[in-house]
Amino acid sequence: MGDLVGGFRYLLAGQRWVFANGRWLGFGLLPGLVSLVLYAGALVGLGFGADDLTAWATPFADDWSSPWLALFRGFLTALVFALGLFLAVITFTAVTLLIGQPFYESLSEQVDRTEGGEVPESGRGLWQDLWISGRDSVRLLLRVVLYGILLFALGFVPVIGQTVVPAIGFCVSGYFLTQELTSVALQRRRVDLGGQLALLRGRRALALGFGVPLVLAFLVPLVAVFLMPGAVAGATLMGRHLLGEDTGREDAGRKDAPADSGAAPAGEFSPPPSW
């Protein structure tokens, strides 16, 4: 329970950071606004074209009598749009991070700078970072789609499919959303995708406490755009904690503090600073 609350506190800490540094809030909004326009256009186009798509895909139903033809194609049209909406939700963050790579890199570096100590740099060029980010996003998307197919199938199980399965779905989405956001800071530290997932596996509750509330908030239109800068800031703070980079501040002034504390042990939580 402590880690669940701790993850949520990191999310709040990131939002406080960007509102305390208003220039970075505006700076971090730009990629989200670009992504929002692109996704809105795609969904509007899908809304107008979904019925034509289902009619093209089901020529065998052309001779069906009314009302079965309308009901069948109406159901498929709704299913196509729901699938498009689902894909939009699970890919929005990845696409926004890809579009806003330079923006969020700078924001994450500024968070590190305000926290004190060394500001890590990957030493790679922009295009190399974009390639790594895009490649990792595709690999994660494939995992999410596999989980989505499994959960979709389980959704037809009576009672469990309408209660437990949606809750698991939010947890899966929140976990991978946390990975995508922490990757901004961890990638600068040359922690590859396998290392990032290993860090989060050791602190699943912390990752869920950060990601699940964010997924729920992202269901509200436009909220994702305004929360993204603070989410990147909070994920940077949490990434520092996962790597033990904030232990120096936590141990300062303690006579029994070890010379090199390393990564924080699983199960302990160092609360984020208050601004």
Coordinates of C-alpha atoms in Angstrom, one line a residue:
M1 CA 0.0 0.0 0.0
G2 CA 2.9 2.4 0.8
D3 CA 4.2 2.0 -2.8
L4 CA 0.8 2.6 -4.3
V5 CA 0.5 5.9 -2.4
G6 CA 4.1 6.7 -3.2
G7 CA 3.5 6.4 -6.9
F8 CA 0.6 8.7 -6.7
R9 CA 2.6 11.2 -4.7
Y10 CA 5.3 11.2 -7.5
L11 CA 2.5 12.0 -10.0
L12 CA 1.3 14.9 -7.9
A13 CA 4.9 16.1 -7.3
G14 CA 5.5 16.2 -11.1
Q15 CA 2.3 18.3 -11.5
R16 CA 3.4 20.7 -8.8
W17 CA 6.8 21.0 -10.4
V18 CA 5.5 22.2 -13.8
F19 CA 3.0 24.6 -12.2
A20 CA 5.8 26.0 -10.1
N21 CA 7.9 26.4 -13.3
G22 CA 5.2 27.8 -15.6
R23 CA 7.5 28.3 -18.6
W24 CA 8.1 24.5 -18.7
L25 CA 4.4 23.8 -18.5
G26 CA 3.8 25.8 -21.7
F27 CA 6.8 24.3 -23.3
G28 CA 5.7 20.8 -22.5
L29 CA 2.1 21.3 -23.8
L30 CA 3.2 21.7 -27.5
P31 CA 3.7 18.0 -28.3
G32 CA 0.5 17.0 -26.7
L33 CA -1.5 19.6 -28.7
V34 CA 0.1 18.4 -31.9
S35 CA -0.8 14.8 -31.1
L36 CA -4.3 15.9 -30.1
V37 CA -4.9 17.5 -33.5
L38 CA -3.6 14.4 -35.4
Y39 CA -5.6 12.0 -33.3
A40 CA -8.8 14.1 -33.5
G41 CA -8.5 14.2 -37.3
A42 CA -7.9 10.5 -37.5
L43 CA -10.9 9.7 -35.3
V44 CA -13.2 12.1 -37.2
G45 CA -12.1 10.4 -40.4
L46 CA -12.7 7.0 -38.9
G47 CA -16.2 8.1 -37.7
F48 CA -17.2 9.1 -41.2
G49 CA -15.6 6.1 -43.0
A50 CA -16.3 3.3 -40.6
D51 CA -19.7 2.4 -42.1
D52 CA -18.2 2.3 -45.6
L53 CA -15.3 0.1 -44.3
T54 CA -17.7 -2.4 -42.8
A55 CA -19.8 -2.5 -46.0
W56 CA -16.7 -3.2 -48.0
A57 CA -15.5 -5.9 -45.6
T58 CA -18.9 -7.7 -45.5
P59 CA -20.1 -8.1 -49.1
F60 CA -21.6 -11.5 -48.2
A61 CA -24.3 -9.6 -46.2
D62 CA -25.5 -7.4 -49.1
D63 CA -28.6 -9.6 -49.7
W64 CA -29.6 -9.9 -46.0
S65 CA -33.1 -8.7 -45.2
S66 CA -34.0 -5.9 -42.9
P67 CA -33.4 -5.3 -40.0
W68 CA -30.6 -7.9 -39.8
L69 CA -28.3 -6.2 -42.3
A70 CA -28.5 -2.8 -40.5
L71 CA -28.0 -4.4 -37.1
F72 CA -25.1 -6.5 -38.2
R73 CA -23.2 -3.7 -40.0
G74 CA -24.2 -1.2 -37.3
F75 CA -22.6 -3.5 -34.6
L76 CA -19.4 -3.9 -36.7
T77 CA -19.2 -0.1 -37.3
A78 CA -19.4 0.5 -33.6
L79 CA -16.8 -2.2 -33.0
V80 CA -14.4 -0.7 -35.6
F81 CA -14.8 2.8 -34.0
A82 CA -14.3 1.4 -30.5
L83 CA -11.2 -0.4 -31.6
G84 CA -9.9 2.8 -33.2
L85 CA -10.6 4.7 -29.9
F86 CA -8.8 1.9 -27.9
L87 CA -5.8 2.2 -30.1
A88 CA -5.8 5.9 -29.8
V89 CA -5.8 5.7 -26.0
I90 CA -3.0 3.2 -25.8
T91 CA -0.8 4.9 -28.4
F92 CA -1.3 8.5 -27.5
T93 CA 1.4 8.7 -24.9
A94 CA 3.9 6.9 -27.1
V95 CA 3.3 9.1 -30.1
T96 CA 3.3 12.3 -28.0
L97 CA 6.6 11.2 -26.5
L98 CA 8.0 10.5 -29.9
I99 CA 6.9 13.9 -31.3
G100 CA 8.0 15.7 -28.2
Q101 CA 11.3 13.9 -27.7
P102 CA 13.4 17.1 -27.6
F103 CA 10.8 19.0 -25.5
Y104 CA 10.5 16.3 -22.9
E105 CA 14.2 15.6 -22.8
S106 CA 14.8 19.2 -21.9
L107 CA 12.0 19.2 -19.3
S108 CA 13.4 16.0 -17.7
E109 CA 16.9 17.5 -17.7
Q110 CA 15.6 20.6 -16.0
V111 CA 13.9 18.4 -13.3
D112 CA 17.3 16.7 -12.7
R113 CA 18.9 20.1 -12.5
T114 CA 16.6 21.4 -9.9
E115 CA 17.1 18.3 -7.9
G116 CA 20.8 18.8 -7.7
G117 CA 23.7 16.6 -8.7
E118 CA 24.8 15.5 -12.1
V119 CA 22.4 15.8 -15.1
P120 CA 22.9 12.6 -17.1
E121 CA 23.1 12.8 -20.9
S122 CA 22.8 9.8 -23.2
G123 CA 25.6 11.1 -25.5
R124 CA 23.6 10.0 -28.5
G125 CA 22.3 12.2 -31.4
L126 CA 18.6 13.2 -31.7
W127 CA 17.9 10.8 -34.5
Q128 CA 19.4 7.9 -32.6
D129 CA 17.3 8.7 -29.6
L130 CA 14.2 9.0 -31.8
W131 CA 15.0 5.6 -33.3
I132 CA 15.5 3.9 -29.9
S133 CA 12.3 5.6 -28.6
G134 CA 10.2 4.6 -31.6
R135 CA 11.6 1.0 -31.6
D136 CA 10.9 0.5 -27.9
S137 CA 7.4 2.0 -28.3
V138 CA 6.5 -0.5 -31.0
R139 CA 7.8 -3.4 -28.8
L140 CA 5.7 -2.2 -25.9
L141 CA 2.7 -1.6 -28.2
L142 CA 2.9 -5.3 -29.3
R143 CA 2.8 -6.4 -25.7
V144 CA -0.1 -4.1 -24.9
V145 CA -2.1 -5.4 -27.9
L146 CA -1.5 -9.0 -26.8
Y147 CA -2.8 -8.2 -23.3
G148 CA -5.7 -6.3 -24.9
I149 CA -6.7 -9.3 -27.1
L150 CA -6.5 -11.6 -24.0
L151 CA -8.6 -9.3 -21.9
F152 CA -11.1 -8.7 -24.7
A153 CA -11.7 -12.5 -24.9
L154 CA -12.0 -12.7 -21.1
G155 CA -14.5 -9.9 -21.2
F156 CA -17.1 -12.3 -22.5
V157 CA -16.9 -14.4 -19.2
P158 CA -20.1 -13.6 -17.2
V159 CA -19.6 -11.4 -14.1
I160 CA -15.8 -11.5 -14.1
G161 CA -15.7 -10.0 -17.6
Q162 CA -17.6 -7.0 -16.4
T163 CA -15.8 -6.5 -13.1
V164 CA -12.4 -8.0 -12.7
V165 CA -11.2 -7.8 -16.3
P166 CA -11.7 -4.0 -16.7
A167 CA -9.8 -3.5 -13.4
I168 CA -6.9 -5.6 -14.7
G169 CA -7.0 -3.7 -18.0
F170 CA -6.5 -0.4 -16.2
C171 CA -3.6 -1.9 -14.2
V172 CA -1.9 -3.2 -17.4
S173 CA -2.4 0.2 -19.1
G174 CA -1.1 2.1 -16.1
Y175 CA 2.0 -0.1 -15.8
F176 CA 3.0 0.3 -19.4
L177 CA 2.2 4.0 -19.3
T178 CA 4.6 4.4 -16.4
Q179 CA 7.3 2.6 -18.3
E180 CA 6.8 4.9 -21.3
L181 CA 7.0 8.0 -19.2
T182 CA 10.0 6.9 -17.0
S183 CA 11.8 6.0 -20.2
V184 CA 12.5 9.7 -20.9
A185 CA 14.8 9.9 -17.9
L186 CA 16.0 6.3 -17.9
Q187 CA 17.0 6.4 -21.6
R188 CA 19.2 9.4 -20.9
R189 CA 20.9 7.3 -18.3
R190 CA 21.5 4.5 -20.9
V191 CA 19.1 2.1 -19.3
D192 CA 17.7 0.0 -22.1
L193 CA 14.1 -1.3 -22.4
G194 CA 14.9 -4.6 -20.6
G195 CA 16.5 -2.7 -17.7
Q196 CA 13.5 -0.3 -17.5
L197 CA 11.1 -3.2 -17.2
A198 CA 13.3 -4.9 -14.6
L199 CA 13.3 -1.8 -12.5
L200 CA 9.5 -1.5 -12.6
R201 CA 8.9 -5.2 -12.0
G202 CA 10.7 -4.8 -8.7
R203 CA 8.3 -2.0 -7.8
R204 CA 5.0 -2.9 -9.4
A205 CA 2.9 -1.2 -6.8
L206 CA 4.9 2.1 -7.2
A207 CA 4.4 1.9 -11.0
L208 CA 0.7 1.2 -10.6
G209 CA 0.2 4.0 -8.1
F210 CA 1.7 6.4 -10.7
G211 CA 0.2 5.0 -13.9
V212 CA -3.4 3.9 -13.1
P213 CA -4.6 7.3 -11.9
L214 CA -3.1 8.8 -15.0
V215 CA -4.9 6.3 -17.3
L216 CA -8.2 7.2 -15.5
A217 CA -7.5 10.9 -16.0
F218 CA -6.6 10.4 -19.6
L219 CA -10.2 9.1 -20.3
V220 CA -11.4 12.7 -19.9
P221 CA -11.0 14.6 -23.2
L222 CA -8.1 17.1 -23.3
V223 CA -6.8 16.1 -19.8
A224 CA -4.0 14.0 -21.3
V225 CA -2.6 17.1 -23.0
F226 CA -2.4 19.2 -19.9
L227 CA -1.1 16.4 -17.6
M228 CA 1.7 15.2 -19.9
P229 CA 4.3 17.8 -18.8
G230 CA 3.8 17.1 -15.1
A231 CA 3.6 13.3 -15.8
V232 CA 7.1 13.5 -17.5
A233 CA 8.4 15.5 -14.5
G234 CA 6.9 13.1 -12.0
A235 CA 8.3 10.1 -13.9
T236 CA 11.7 11.7 -13.8
L237 CA 11.5 12.0 -10.1
M238 CA 10.4 8.4 -9.8
G239 CA 13.2 7.3 -12.1
R240 CA 15.7 9.0 -9.9
H241 CA 14.3 7.1 -6.9
L242 CA 14.3 3.8 -8.7
L243 CA 18.0 4.2 -9.4
G244 CA 18.8 5.4 -5.9
E245 CA 19.9 8.9 -7.1
D246 CA 17.8 10.7 -4.4
T247 CA 19.3 8.7 -1.5
G248 CA 22.0 11.3 -1.0
R249 CA 19.4 14.0 -0.2
E250 CA 17.4 11.6 2.0
D251 CA 20.5 10.5 4.0
A252 CA 22.0 13.9 4.4
G253 CA 22.7 14.7 8.0
R254 CA 22.3 11.1 9.3
K255 CA 25.3 9.9 11.1
D256 CA 24.6 6.3 10.2
A257 CA 24.1 7.0 6.5
P258 CA 26.2 4.6 4.3
A259 CA 28.8 6.1 2.1
D260 CA 27.2 4.7 -1.1
S261 CA 23.6 3.7 -0.6
G262 CA 22.9 2.6 -4.1
A263 CA 19.4 1.8 -5.3
A264 CA 16.6 2.0 -2.8
P265 CA 15.5 -1.4 -1.5
A266 CA 12.2 -2.7 -2.8
G267 CA 9.5 -2.0 -0.3
E268 CA 10.9 1.3 0.9
F269 CA 9.7 4.6 -0.4
S270 CA 11.5 7.9 -0.2
P271 CA 8.8 10.6 -0.4
P272 CA 9.2 13.2 -3.1
P273 CA 10.2 16.7 -2.0
S274 CA 7.5 19.3 -1.5
W275 CA 7.8 22.5 -3.6

